Amino acid sequence: MSILDKFSLKGKTALVTGCKRGIGKGMALALAEAGADIIGVSASLELHGSDLEKEVKALGRNFKAYQCDFSQREQLYAFISAVKNDFPVVDILVNNAGTILRKPAAEHPDEYWDKVIEINQTAQFIMTREFGRDMIARGYGKIIFTASLLTFQGGINVPGYAASKAAVGELTMAFANEWASKGVNVNAIAPGYIATDNTQALREDPVRSEQILGRIPAGRWGTPEDFMGPVVFLASDASSYMNGTIVLVDGGWMGR
């Protein structure tokens, strides 16, 4: 097999959460371009006719959309059941769905904490456990979490988000420790400061935006396109000896 063939996802099915826009959409399109059929889900993804569906189908791949509010446990389990019924084999799981709620720690309300932890941490644990169990039975699977710079740093005004993303890093390693020997690769991608909805408030704050850009060696905000190569790599056989790794896509922020 040639090295380029190892990056091919032809014949695979990928489930991508939080894929309506931003990083998730970019990753879904990359997986489709590499050959995978796409199962897409987010809280507000159109069930028919979304931009993502049109773009995936234009690449010659199949696409199926679902809606799920990951903060609602009953919806999550109903979604998992529906996907397993419709798609007996999910080869690739991309745990990208997430949210961020900003308020200083001394004022951070319980409802902010509970919602962020449920979506960013608990739902991702459940998704990984439920689909990973089937991957173990088949002896093959690729699971990719979306971590964050706040997997490593505390951030400002986002204690719930920081806690949840630190947990994502630990979950990545915990699952990898148990499943690497069973043919299931579990890794994560940690975005830096990316031009998406989640960072709009920061980009519109002239002081914070200047501070952030001044620390990024690449000198720019990242884009969803910056994640296309890394996600295909981690979803493919080219990364078959990678387990429990958190890949930084941050323009050099952590190296600084």
Coordinates of N, CA and C in Angstrom, one line a residue:
M1 N 0.8 -1.2 0.0 CA 0.0 0.0 0.0 C 0.9 1.3 0.0
S2 N 0.6 2.2 -0.9 CA 1.4 3.4 -1.0 C 1.0 4.3 0.2
I3 N 1.8 5.3 0.5 CA 1.6 6.2 1.6 C 0.3 7.0 1.4
L4 N 0.0 7.4 0.1 CA -1.2 8.1 -0.1 C -2.4 7.3 0.0
D5 N -2.3 6.0 -0.3 CA -3.4 5.1 -0.1 C -3.8 4.9 1.4
K6 N -2.8 5.1 2.3 CA -3.1 5.0 3.7 C -4.0 6.1 4.2
F7 N -4.0 7.2 3.5 CA -4.8 8.3 3.9 C -6.3 8.2 3.3
S8 N -6.5 7.3 2.5 CA -7.8 7.1 1.9 C -8.8 6.6 2.9
L9 N -10.0 7.2 2.9 CA -11.1 6.8 3.7 C -12.3 6.1 2.9
K10 N -11.9 5.7 1.7 CA -12.9 5.1 0.8 C -13.6 3.9 1.5
G11 N -14.9 3.9 1.5 CA -15.7 2.8 2.1 C -15.9 2.9 3.6
K12 N -15.4 4.0 4.2 CA -15.7 4.3 5.6 C -16.9 5.2 5.8
T13 N -17.4 5.0 7.0 CA -18.5 5.9 7.5 C -18.1 6.7 8.7
A14 N -18.2 8.0 8.6 CA -17.8 8.9 9.7 C -18.9 9.6 10.3
L15 N -19.0 9.6 11.6 CA -20.0 10.4 12.4 C -19.3 11.6 13.0
V16 N -19.8 12.8 12.6 CA -19.2 14.0 13.0 C -20.2 14.8 13.8
T17 N -20.0 15.1 15.0 CA -20.9 15.9 15.8 C -20.5 17.4 15.8
G18 N -21.5 18.3 15.9 CA -21.2 19.7 15.9 C -20.7 20.2 14.5
C19 N -21.3 19.7 13.5 CA -20.8 19.9 12.1 C -21.5 20.9 11.2
K20 N -22.4 21.7 11.8 CA -23.1 22.6 11.0 C -22.3 23.7 10.4
R21 N -21.3 24.1 11.2 CA -20.4 25.2 10.8 C -19.0 25.1 11.4
G22 N -18.2 26.0 11.1 CA -16.9 26.1 11.8 C -16.0 24.9 11.6
I23 N -15.3 24.5 12.7 CA -14.3 23.4 12.6 C -15.0 22.1 12.3
G24 N -16.1 21.8 12.8 CA -16.8 20.6 12.6 C -17.2 20.4 11.1
K25 N -17.7 21.5 10.5 CA -18.0 21.4 9.1 C -16.8 21.2 8.3
G26 N -15.7 21.9 8.6 CA -14.4 21.7 7.9 C -13.9 20.3 8.0
M27 N -14.0 19.7 9.1 CA -13.6 18.3 9.3 C -14.5 17.3 8.6
A28 N -15.8 17.5 8.6 CA -16.7 16.7 7.8 C -16.4 16.7 6.3
L29 N -16.2 17.9 5.8 CA -15.9 18.0 4.4 C -14.5 17.3 4.0
A30 N -13.6 17.4 4.9 CA -12.3 16.8 4.7 C -12.4 15.3 4.6
L31 N -13.2 14.7 5.6 CA -13.4 13.3 5.6 C -14.1 12.8 4.4
A32 N -15.1 13.6 3.9 CA -15.8 13.2 2.7 C -14.9 13.3 1.5
E33 N -14.1 14.3 1.4 CA -13.1 14.4 0.3 C -12.2 13.3 0.3
A34 N -11.8 12.7 1.4 CA -10.9 11.6 1.5 C -11.6 10.3 1.2
G35 N -13.0 10.3 1.1 CA -13.7 9.1 0.7 C -14.8 8.6 1.6
A36 N -14.9 9.2 2.8 CA -15.9 8.7 3.7 C -17.3 9.2 3.5
D37 N -18.3 8.4 3.8 CA -19.7 8.9 3.9 C -19.9 9.5 5.2
I38 N -20.7 10.5 5.3 CA -20.8 11.3 6.5 C -22.2 11.3 7.2
I39 N -22.1 11.0 8.5 CA -23.3 11.2 9.3 C -23.1 12.5 10.1
G40 N -23.9 13.4 10.0 CA -23.7 14.7 10.6 C -24.8 15.0 11.7
V41 N -24.4 15.6 12.8 CA -25.4 15.9 13.8 C -25.0 17.2 14.5
S42 N -26.0 18.1 14.8 CA -25.8 19.2 15.7 C -27.2 19.5 16.2
A43 N -27.3 20.5 17.1 CA -28.6 20.8 17.7 C -29.5 21.5 16.6
S44 N -28.9 22.2 15.7 CA -29.7 22.9 14.7 C -29.5 22.6 13.3
L45 N -28.8 21.5 13.0 CA -28.5 21.0 11.6 C -29.8 20.7 10.9
E46 N -30.0 21.3 9.7 CA -31.2 21.0 8.9 C -31.2 19.5 8.5
L47 N -32.3 18.9 8.7 CA -32.4 17.5 8.3 C -32.3 17.2 6.8
H48 N -32.7 18.2 6.1 CA -32.6 18.1 4.6 C -32.1 19.4 4.0
G49 N -31.2 19.3 3.1 CA -30.8 20.5 2.3 C -29.9 21.5 2.9
S50 N -29.1 21.0 3.9 CA -28.1 21.9 4.5 C -27.0 22.2 3.6
D51 N -26.3 23.3 3.8 CA -25.1 23.6 3.0 C -24.1 22.4 3.1
L52 N -23.9 21.8 4.3 CA -23.0 20.7 4.4 C -23.4 19.5 3.6
E53 N -24.7 19.2 3.6 CA -25.2 18.1 2.8 C -24.9 18.3 1.3
K54 N -25.2 19.5 0.9 CA -24.9 19.8 -0.6 C -23.4 19.7 -0.9
E55 N -22.6 20.1 0.0 CA -21.1 20.1 -0.3 C -20.6 18.6 -0.2
V56 N -21.1 17.9 0.7 CA -20.7 16.5 0.8 C -21.1 15.7 -0.4
K57 N -22.4 15.9 -0.8 CA -22.9 15.2 -2.0 C -22.2 15.6 -3.3
A58 N -21.8 16.9 -3.3 CA -21.0 17.3 -4.5 C -19.7 16.6 -4.6
L59 N -19.2 16.1 -3.5 CA -17.9 15.3 -3.5 C -18.2 13.9 -3.8
G60 N -19.4 13.5 -4.0 CA -19.8 12.1 -4.4 C -20.0 11.2 -3.3
R61 N -20.1 11.7 -2.0 CA -20.3 10.9 -0.9 C -21.8 11.0 -0.4
N62 N -22.2 10.0 0.4 CA -23.5 10.0 1.0 C -23.5 10.9 2.3
F63 N -24.7 11.4 2.6 CA -24.8 12.2 3.8 C -26.2 12.0 4.5
K64 N -26.1 11.9 5.8 CA -27.4 11.7 6.6 C -27.3 12.7 7.8
A65 N -28.3 13.5 8.0 CA -28.3 14.5 9.0 C -29.2 14.1 10.2
Y66 N -28.8 14.5 11.4 CA -29.6 14.3 12.6 C -29.6 15.6 13.4
Q67 N -30.5 15.7 14.2 CA -30.5 16.8 15.2 C -30.5 16.2 16.6
C68 N -29.7 16.8 17.5 CA -29.6 16.4 18.9 C -29.1 17.5 19.7
D69 N -29.8 17.8 20.8 CA -29.3 18.7 21.8 C -28.5 17.9 22.9
F70 N -27.2 18.0 22.8 CA -26.3 17.1 23.6 C -26.4 17.5 25.1
S71 N -27.1 18.5 25.5 CA -27.3 18.8 26.9 C -28.4 18.1 27.5
Q72 N -29.2 17.4 26.6 CA -30.3 16.6 27.1 C -30.0 15.1 27.0
R73 N -29.9 14.5 28.1 CA -29.4 13.1 28.1 C -30.4 12.1 27.3
E74 N -31.7 12.3 27.5 CA -32.6 11.5 26.8 C -32.5 11.6 25.3
Q75 N -32.3 12.9 24.8 CA -32.1 13.1 23.4 C -30.9 12.4 22.9
L76 N -29.8 12.5 23.7 CA -28.6 11.9 23.3 C -28.7 10.4 23.1
Y77 N -29.3 9.7 24.1 CA -29.5 8.2 23.9 C -30.4 7.9 22.8
A78 N -31.5 8.7 22.5 CA -32.4 8.5 21.4 C -31.6 8.6 20.1
F79 N -30.7 9.6 20.0 CA -29.9 9.8 18.8 C -29.0 8.6 18.6
I80 N -28.3 8.2 19.6 CA -27.4 7.1 19.5 C -28.1 5.8 19.0
S81 N -29.3 5.6 19.5 CA -30.1 4.4 19.1 C -30.5 4.6 17.6
A82 N -30.9 5.8 17.2 CA -31.3 6.0 15.8 C -30.1 5.7 14.8
V83 N -29.0 6.3 15.2 CA -27.8 6.1 14.3 C -27.4 4.6 14.2
K84 N -27.4 3.9 15.3 CA -27.1 2.5 15.3 C -28.1 1.7 14.5
N85 N -29.3 2.1 14.5 CA -30.3 1.4 13.7 C -30.1 1.7 12.2
D86 N -29.8 2.9 11.9 CA -29.6 3.3 10.5 C -28.3 2.9 9.9
F87 N -27.2 2.9 10.8 CA -25.9 2.6 10.3 C -25.2 1.6 11.3
P88 N -25.3 0.3 11.0 CA -24.7 -0.7 11.9 C -23.2 -0.5 12.1
V89 N -22.6 0.1 11.1 CA -21.1 0.2 11.2 C -20.8 1.7 11.1
V90 N -20.2 2.2 12.2 CA -19.6 3.6 12.2 C -18.1 3.4 12.4
D91 N -17.3 3.7 11.4 CA -15.9 3.5 11.4 C -15.1 4.6 12.2
I92 N -15.6 5.8 12.0 CA -14.9 7.0 12.5 C -15.9 7.8 13.4
L93 N -15.5 8.2 14.6 CA -16.3 9.1 15.4 C -15.5 10.3 15.7
V94 N -16.1 11.5 15.3 CA -15.4 12.8 15.6 C -16.3 13.5 16.6
N95 N -15.8 13.5 17.9 CA -16.5 14.2 19.0 C -16.2 15.7 19.0
N96 N -16.9 16.4 18.2 CA -16.6 17.9 18.0 C -17.6 18.8 18.7
A97 N -18.8 18.3 18.9 CA -19.8 19.2 19.5 C -19.4 19.8 20.8
G98 N -19.6 21.1 21.0 CA -19.2 21.7 22.2 C -19.8 23.1 22.3
T99 N -19.8 23.6 23.5 CA -20.3 25.0 23.8 C -19.4 25.7 24.8
I100 N -19.5 27.0 24.8 CA -18.7 27.8 25.8 C -19.6 28.9 26.3
L101 N -19.6 29.1 27.6 CA -20.4 30.1 28.3 C -19.4 31.0 29.1
R102 N -19.4 32.3 29.0 CA -18.5 33.1 29.6 C -19.0 33.9 30.7
K103 N -18.4 33.8 31.9 CA -18.7 34.7 33.0 C -17.6 34.4 34.0
P104 N -17.1 35.5 34.7 CA -16.1 35.3 35.7 C -16.4 34.2 36.7
A105 N -15.4 33.6 37.2 CA -15.5 32.4 38.1 C -16.4 32.7 39.3
A106 N -16.2 33.9 39.9 CA -17.0 34.3 41.1 C -18.5 34.5 40.8
E107 N -18.8 34.6 39.5 CA -20.2 34.9 39.1 C -20.7 33.7 38.2
H108 N -19.9 32.7 38.0 CA -20.3 31.6 37.1 C -21.4 30.8 37.7
P109 N -22.6 30.8 37.1 CA -23.8 30.2 37.7 C -23.7 28.6 37.5
D110 N -24.5 27.9 38.3 CA -24.6 26.5 38.2 C -25.1 26.1 36.8
E111 N -26.0 26.8 36.3 CA -26.6 26.4 35.0 C -25.6 26.5 33.9
Y112 N -24.7 27.5 33.9 CA -23.6 27.5 32.9 C -22.7 26.3 33.1
W113 N -22.3 26.0 34.3 CA -21.4 24.9 34.6 C -22.0 23.6 34.1
D114 N -23.3 23.4 34.5 CA -23.9 22.1 34.2 C -24.1 21.9 32.7
K115 N -24.5 23.0 32.0 CA -24.7 22.8 30.5 C -23.4 22.5 29.8
V116 N -22.3 23.3 30.1 CA -21.1 23.1 29.5 C -20.5 21.7 29.7
I117 N -20.5 21.3 31.0 CA -20.0 19.9 31.3 C -20.8 18.8 30.7
E118 N -22.1 19.0 30.6 CA -23.0 18.0 30.0 C -22.6 17.8 28.5
I119 N -22.5 18.9 27.8 CA -22.3 18.9 26.3 C -20.8 18.5 26.0
N120 N -19.9 19.2 26.7 CA -18.5 19.0 26.3 C -17.8 17.8 26.9
Q121 N -18.3 17.3 28.0 CA -17.6 16.2 28.7 C -18.5 14.9 28.7
T122 N -19.7 15.0 29.4 CA -20.5 13.8 29.6 C -21.0 13.2 28.3
A123 N -21.5 14.1 27.4 CA -22.0 13.5 26.2 C -20.9 12.9 25.4
Q124 N -19.7 13.4 25.4 CA -18.6 12.9 24.6 C -18.2 11.5 25.2
F125 N -18.2 11.5 26.5 CA -17.9 10.2 27.2 C -18.9 9.1 26.7
I126 N -20.2 9.5 26.8 CA -21.3 8.5 26.4 C -21.2 8.1 25.0
M127 N -21.0 9.1 24.1 CA -20.8 8.8 22.6 C -19.7 7.8 22.4
T128 N -18.5 8.1 23.0 CA -17.4 7.3 22.8 C -17.6 5.9 23.4
R129 N -18.1 5.8 24.5 CA -18.4 4.4 25.1 C -19.3 3.6 24.2
E130 N -20.4 4.2 23.8 CA -21.5 3.5 23.0 C -21.0 3.1 21.6
F131 N -20.4 4.0 20.9 CA -19.9 3.6 19.6 C -18.5 2.9 19.7
G132 N -17.7 3.2 20.7 CA -16.5 2.5 20.8 C -16.7 1.0 21.1
R133 N -17.7 0.7 21.9 CA -18.0 -0.7 22.2 C -18.2 -1.5 20.9
D134 N -18.9 -0.9 19.9 CA -19.1 -1.6 18.7 C -17.8 -1.7 17.9
M135 N -16.9 -0.7 18.0 CA -15.6 -0.7 17.3 C -14.8 -1.8 17.9
I136 N -14.8 -2.0 19.2 CA -14.0 -3.0 19.8 C -14.5 -4.4 19.3
A137 N -15.8 -4.6 19.2 CA -16.3 -5.9 18.7 C -15.8 -6.2 17.3
R138 N -15.6 -5.1 16.5 CA -15.2 -5.3 15.1 C -13.7 -5.3 15.0
G139 N -13.0 -4.9 16.0 CA -11.5 -4.8 16.0 C -11.0 -3.7 15.2
Y140 N -11.8 -2.6 15.0 CA -11.3 -1.5 14.2 C -12.2 -0.2 14.5
G141 N -11.5 0.9 14.6 CA -12.2 2.2 14.8 C -11.3 3.3 15.0
K142 N -11.7 4.5 14.7 CA -11.0 5.7 14.9 C -11.9 6.7 15.6
I143 N -11.4 7.2 16.7 CA -12.2 8.2 17.5 C -11.3 9.4 17.7
I144 N -11.9 10.6 17.4 CA -11.1 11.8 17.5 C -11.9 12.8 18.3
F145 N -11.4 13.3 19.4 CA -12.0 14.3 20.2 C -11.5 15.7 19.7
T146 N -12.3 16.7 19.9 CA -11.8 18.1 19.8 C -11.5 18.6 21.2
A147 N -10.2 18.8 21.4 CA -9.8 19.3 22.7 C -9.7 20.8 22.6
S148 N -8.7 21.5 23.2 CA -8.6 22.9 23.2 C -7.2 23.3 23.8
L149 N -6.8 24.6 23.5 CA -5.7 25.1 24.3 C -6.0 25.0 25.8
L150 N -7.3 25.1 26.1 CA -7.7 25.1 27.6 C -7.7 23.6 28.1
T151 N -7.3 22.7 27.3 CA -6.9 21.4 27.8 C -5.6 21.5 28.6
F152 N -4.8 22.5 28.3 CA -3.5 22.7 28.9 C -3.5 24.0 29.8
Q153 N -4.4 25.0 29.5 CA -4.3 26.2 30.2 C -5.7 26.5 30.8
G154 N -5.7 27.5 31.8 CA -7.0 27.7 32.5 C -7.9 28.7 31.8
G155 N -7.4 29.6 31.0 CA -8.3 30.5 30.3 C -8.8 31.6 31.3
I156 N -9.7 32.5 30.8 CA -10.2 33.6 31.6 C -11.7 33.6 31.4
N157 N -12.5 33.7 32.5 CA -13.9 33.8 32.4 C -14.6 32.5 31.9
V158 N -14.0 31.4 31.8 CA -14.6 30.2 31.2 C -14.2 29.0 32.1
P159 N -14.5 29.0 33.4 CA -14.1 27.9 34.2 C -14.7 26.5 33.8
G160 N -16.0 26.5 33.4 CA -16.6 25.3 33.0 C -16.0 24.7 31.7
Y161 N -15.8 25.6 30.8 CA -15.2 25.2 29.5 C -13.8 24.6 29.7
A162 N -13.0 25.3 30.6 CA -11.6 24.9 30.8 C -11.6 23.5 31.5
A163 N -12.5 23.3 32.5 CA -12.6 22.0 33.1 C -13.0 20.9 32.2
S164 N -14.0 21.2 31.3 CA -14.5 20.2 30.4 C -13.4 19.8 29.3
K165 N -12.6 20.8 28.9 CA -11.6 20.5 27.9 C -10.4 19.8 28.5
A166 N -10.1 20.1 29.8 CA -9.1 19.3 30.5 C -9.5 17.9 30.6
A167 N -10.8 17.7 30.8 CA -11.4 16.3 30.9 C -11.3 15.6 29.6
V168 N -11.5 16.3 28.5 CA -11.4 15.7 27.2 C -10.0 15.2 26.9
G169 N -9.0 15.9 27.4 CA -7.6 15.4 27.2 C -7.4 14.1 28.0
E170 N -7.9 14.1 29.2 CA -7.8 12.9 30.0 C -8.6 11.7 29.5
L171 N -9.8 12.0 29.0 CA -10.6 10.9 28.4 C -9.9 10.3 27.2
T172 N -9.3 11.2 26.4 CA -8.6 10.7 25.2 C -7.5 9.7 25.6
M173 N -6.8 10.0 26.6 CA -5.7 9.1 27.1 C -6.3 7.8 27.8
A174 N -7.4 8.0 28.6 CA -8.0 6.9 29.3 C -8.6 5.9 28.3
F175 N -9.3 6.4 27.3 CA -9.8 5.4 26.3 C -8.7 4.7 25.5
A176 N -7.7 5.5 25.2 CA -6.6 5.0 24.4 C -5.9 3.9 25.2
N177 N -5.7 4.1 26.5 CA -5.0 3.1 27.3 C -5.7 1.7 27.2
E178 N -7.0 1.8 27.2 CA -7.8 0.5 27.2 C -8.0 -0.1 25.8
W179 N -8.1 0.8 24.8 CA -8.6 0.3 23.5 C -7.5 0.2 22.4
A180 N -6.3 0.7 22.7 CA -5.3 0.7 21.6 C -5.0 -0.8 21.2
S181 N -5.0 -1.7 22.2 CA -4.7 -3.1 21.9 C -5.9 -3.8 21.2
K182 N -7.0 -3.1 21.1 CA -8.2 -3.7 20.5 C -8.5 -3.2 19.1
G183 N -7.5 -2.5 18.5 CA -7.7 -2.0 17.2 C -8.4 -0.6 17.0
V184 N -8.6 0.0 18.2 CA -9.3 1.3 18.2 C -8.4 2.4 18.6
N185 N -8.2 3.4 17.6 CA -7.3 4.5 17.9 C -8.1 5.7 18.4
V186 N -7.7 6.2 19.6 CA -8.4 7.3 20.2 C -7.3 8.4 20.4
N187 N -7.6 9.6 19.7 CA -6.7 10.7 19.7 C -7.5 12.0 19.8
A188 N -6.9 13.1 19.9 CA -7.6 14.4 19.9 C -6.8 15.4 19.1
I189 N -7.6 16.5 18.7 CA -7.0 17.6 18.1 C -7.3 18.8 19.0
A190 N -6.3 19.6 19.3 CA -6.5 20.8 20.1 C -6.4 22.1 19.3
P191 N -7.5 22.7 19.0 CA -7.4 23.9 18.3 C -6.9 25.1 19.1
G192 N -6.2 26.0 18.4 CA -5.8 27.2 19.0 C -6.9 28.2 18.9
Y193 N -6.5 29.5 18.6 CA -7.6 30.5 18.5 C -8.0 30.5 17.0
I194 N -9.3 30.1 16.8 CA -9.8 29.9 15.5 C -10.9 30.9 15.2
A195 N -11.0 31.4 14.0 CA -12.1 32.3 13.6 C -13.4 31.6 13.4
T196 N -14.1 31.4 14.5 CA -15.4 30.7 14.5 C -16.4 31.5 15.4
D197 N -17.6 31.0 15.5 CA -18.6 31.6 16.4 C -18.1 31.7 17.9
N198 N -17.4 30.6 18.3 CA -17.0 30.5 19.7 C -16.0 31.7 20.1
T199 N -15.3 32.2 19.1 CA -14.3 33.2 19.4 C -14.7 34.6 18.9
Q200 N -15.9 34.8 18.5 CA -16.4 36.1 18.0 C -16.2 37.2 19.0
A201 N -16.6 36.9 20.3 CA -16.4 37.9 21.3 C -15.0 38.3 21.5
L202 N -14.1 37.4 21.4 CA -12.7 37.7 21.6 C -12.2 38.5 20.4
R203 N -12.6 38.2 19.2 CA -12.1 38.9 18.0 C -12.7 40.3 17.9
E204 N -13.8 40.5 18.5 CA -14.4 41.8 18.5 C -13.9 42.7 19.6
D205 N -13.2 42.1 20.6 CA -12.6 42.9 21.7 C -11.2 43.4 21.2
P206 N -11.0 44.6 20.9 CA -9.7 45.1 20.3 C -8.5 44.8 21.2
V207 N -8.7 44.9 22.5 CA -7.5 44.6 23.4 C -7.2 43.1 23.5
R208 N -8.2 42.3 23.7 CA -7.9 40.8 23.7 C -7.5 40.3 22.4
S209 N -8.0 40.8 21.3 CA -7.6 40.3 20.0 C -6.2 40.6 19.7
E210 N -5.7 41.8 20.1 CA -4.4 42.2 19.9 C -3.4 41.4 20.8
Q211 N -3.9 41.1 22.0 CA -3.0 40.3 22.9 C -2.9 38.9 22.4
I212 N -4.0 38.3 21.8 CA -3.9 37.0 21.3 C -3.1 36.9 20.1
L213 N -3.3 37.8 19.1 CA -2.5 37.7 17.9 C -1.0 37.9 18.1
G214 N -0.7 38.8 19.1 CA 0.7 39.0 19.5 C 1.4 37.8 20.0
R215 N 0.7 36.8 20.5 CA 1.3 35.7 21.0 C 1.4 34.5 20.0
I216 N 0.7 34.6 18.9 CA 0.6 33.5 18.0 C 1.8 33.6 17.0
P217 N 2.7 32.7 17.0 CA 3.9 32.9 16.0 C 3.4 33.0 14.6
A218 N 2.4 32.3 14.2 CA 1.9 32.3 12.8 C 1.3 33.7 12.5
G219 N 0.9 34.5 13.5 CA 0.5 35.8 13.2 C -0.9 36.0 12.7
R220 N -1.8 34.9 12.9 CA -3.1 35.0 12.4 C -4.0 34.1 13.2
W221 N -5.3 34.3 13.1 CA -6.3 33.4 13.7 C -6.4 32.2 12.7
G222 N -6.6 31.0 13.3 CA -6.8 29.8 12.5 C -8.1 29.8 11.8
T223 N -8.3 28.9 10.8 CA -9.5 28.7 10.1 C -9.9 27.3 10.1
P224 N -11.2 27.0 9.8 CA -11.6 25.5 9.8 C -10.8 24.7 8.8
E225 N -10.3 25.3 7.8 CA -9.5 24.6 6.8 C -8.2 24.1 7.4
D226 N -7.8 24.7 8.4 CA -6.5 24.2 9.0 C -6.7 22.8 9.7
F227 N -7.9 22.4 9.8 CA -8.1 21.1 10.5 C -8.4 19.9 9.5
M228 N -8.4 20.2 8.3 CA -8.7 19.2 7.3 C -7.7 18.1 7.2
G229 N -6.4 18.5 7.1 CA -5.3 17.6 7.1 C -5.2 16.7 8.3
P230 N -5.2 17.4 9.5 CA -5.0 16.6 10.7 C -6.2 15.6 11.0
V231 N -7.4 16.0 10.7 CA -8.5 15.0 10.9 C -8.4 13.8 10.0
V232 N -8.1 14.1 8.7 CA -8.0 12.9 7.8 C -6.8 12.0 8.2
F233 N -5.7 12.6 8.7 CA -4.6 11.8 9.2 C -5.0 10.9 10.3
L234 N -5.7 11.5 11.3 CA -6.1 10.7 12.5 C -7.2 9.7 12.2
A235 N -8.0 10.0 11.2 CA -9.1 9.1 10.8 C -8.6 7.9 9.9
S236 N -7.4 8.0 9.4 CA -6.9 7.1 8.4 C -5.9 6.1 9.0
D237 N -5.5 5.1 8.1 CA -4.5 4.1 8.5 C -3.1 4.7 8.6
A238 N -3.0 5.9 8.2 CA -1.6 6.5 8.3 C -1.3 6.8 9.7
S239 N -2.2 6.8 10.6 CA -2.0 7.1 12.0 C -2.2 5.9 12.9
S240 N -2.0 4.7 12.4 CA -2.4 3.5 13.1 C -1.6 3.2 14.3
Y241 N -0.4 3.9 14.5 CA 0.3 3.7 15.7 C 0.3 4.9 16.6
M242 N -0.8 5.7 16.4 CA -1.0 6.9 17.3 C -2.1 6.6 18.3
N243 N -1.9 6.7 19.5 CA -2.9 6.4 20.5 C -2.7 7.4 21.7
G244 N -3.8 8.1 22.1 CA -3.8 9.0 23.2 C -3.0 10.2 23.0
T245 N -2.9 10.6 21.7 CA -2.1 11.8 21.4 C -3.1 13.0 21.2
I246 N -2.6 14.2 21.7 CA -3.4 15.4 21.5 C -2.6 16.3 20.5
V247 N -3.1 16.4 19.3 CA -2.4 17.1 18.2 C -2.8 18.6 18.3
L248 N -1.8 19.5 18.5 CA -2.0 20.9 18.6 C -2.1 21.5 17.2
V249 N -3.2 22.3 16.9 CA -3.3 23.0 15.7 C -3.6 24.5 16.1
D250 N -2.5 25.2 16.4 CA -2.6 26.4 17.2 C -1.7 27.5 16.7
G251 N -1.1 27.4 15.5 CA -0.2 28.4 15.0 C 1.0 28.6 15.8
G252 N 1.4 27.7 16.7 CA 2.6 27.8 17.5 C 2.4 28.3 18.9
W253 N 1.1 28.6 19.2 CA 0.8 29.2 20.5 C 1.5 28.4 21.7
M254 N 1.3 27.1 21.8 CA 1.8 26.4 22.9 C 3.4 26.3 22.9
G255 N 4.0 26.4 21.7 CA 5.4 26.4 21.6 C 6.0 27.7 22.1
R256 N 5.2 28.8 22.1 CA 5.6 30.1 22.5 C 5.7 30.1 24.1

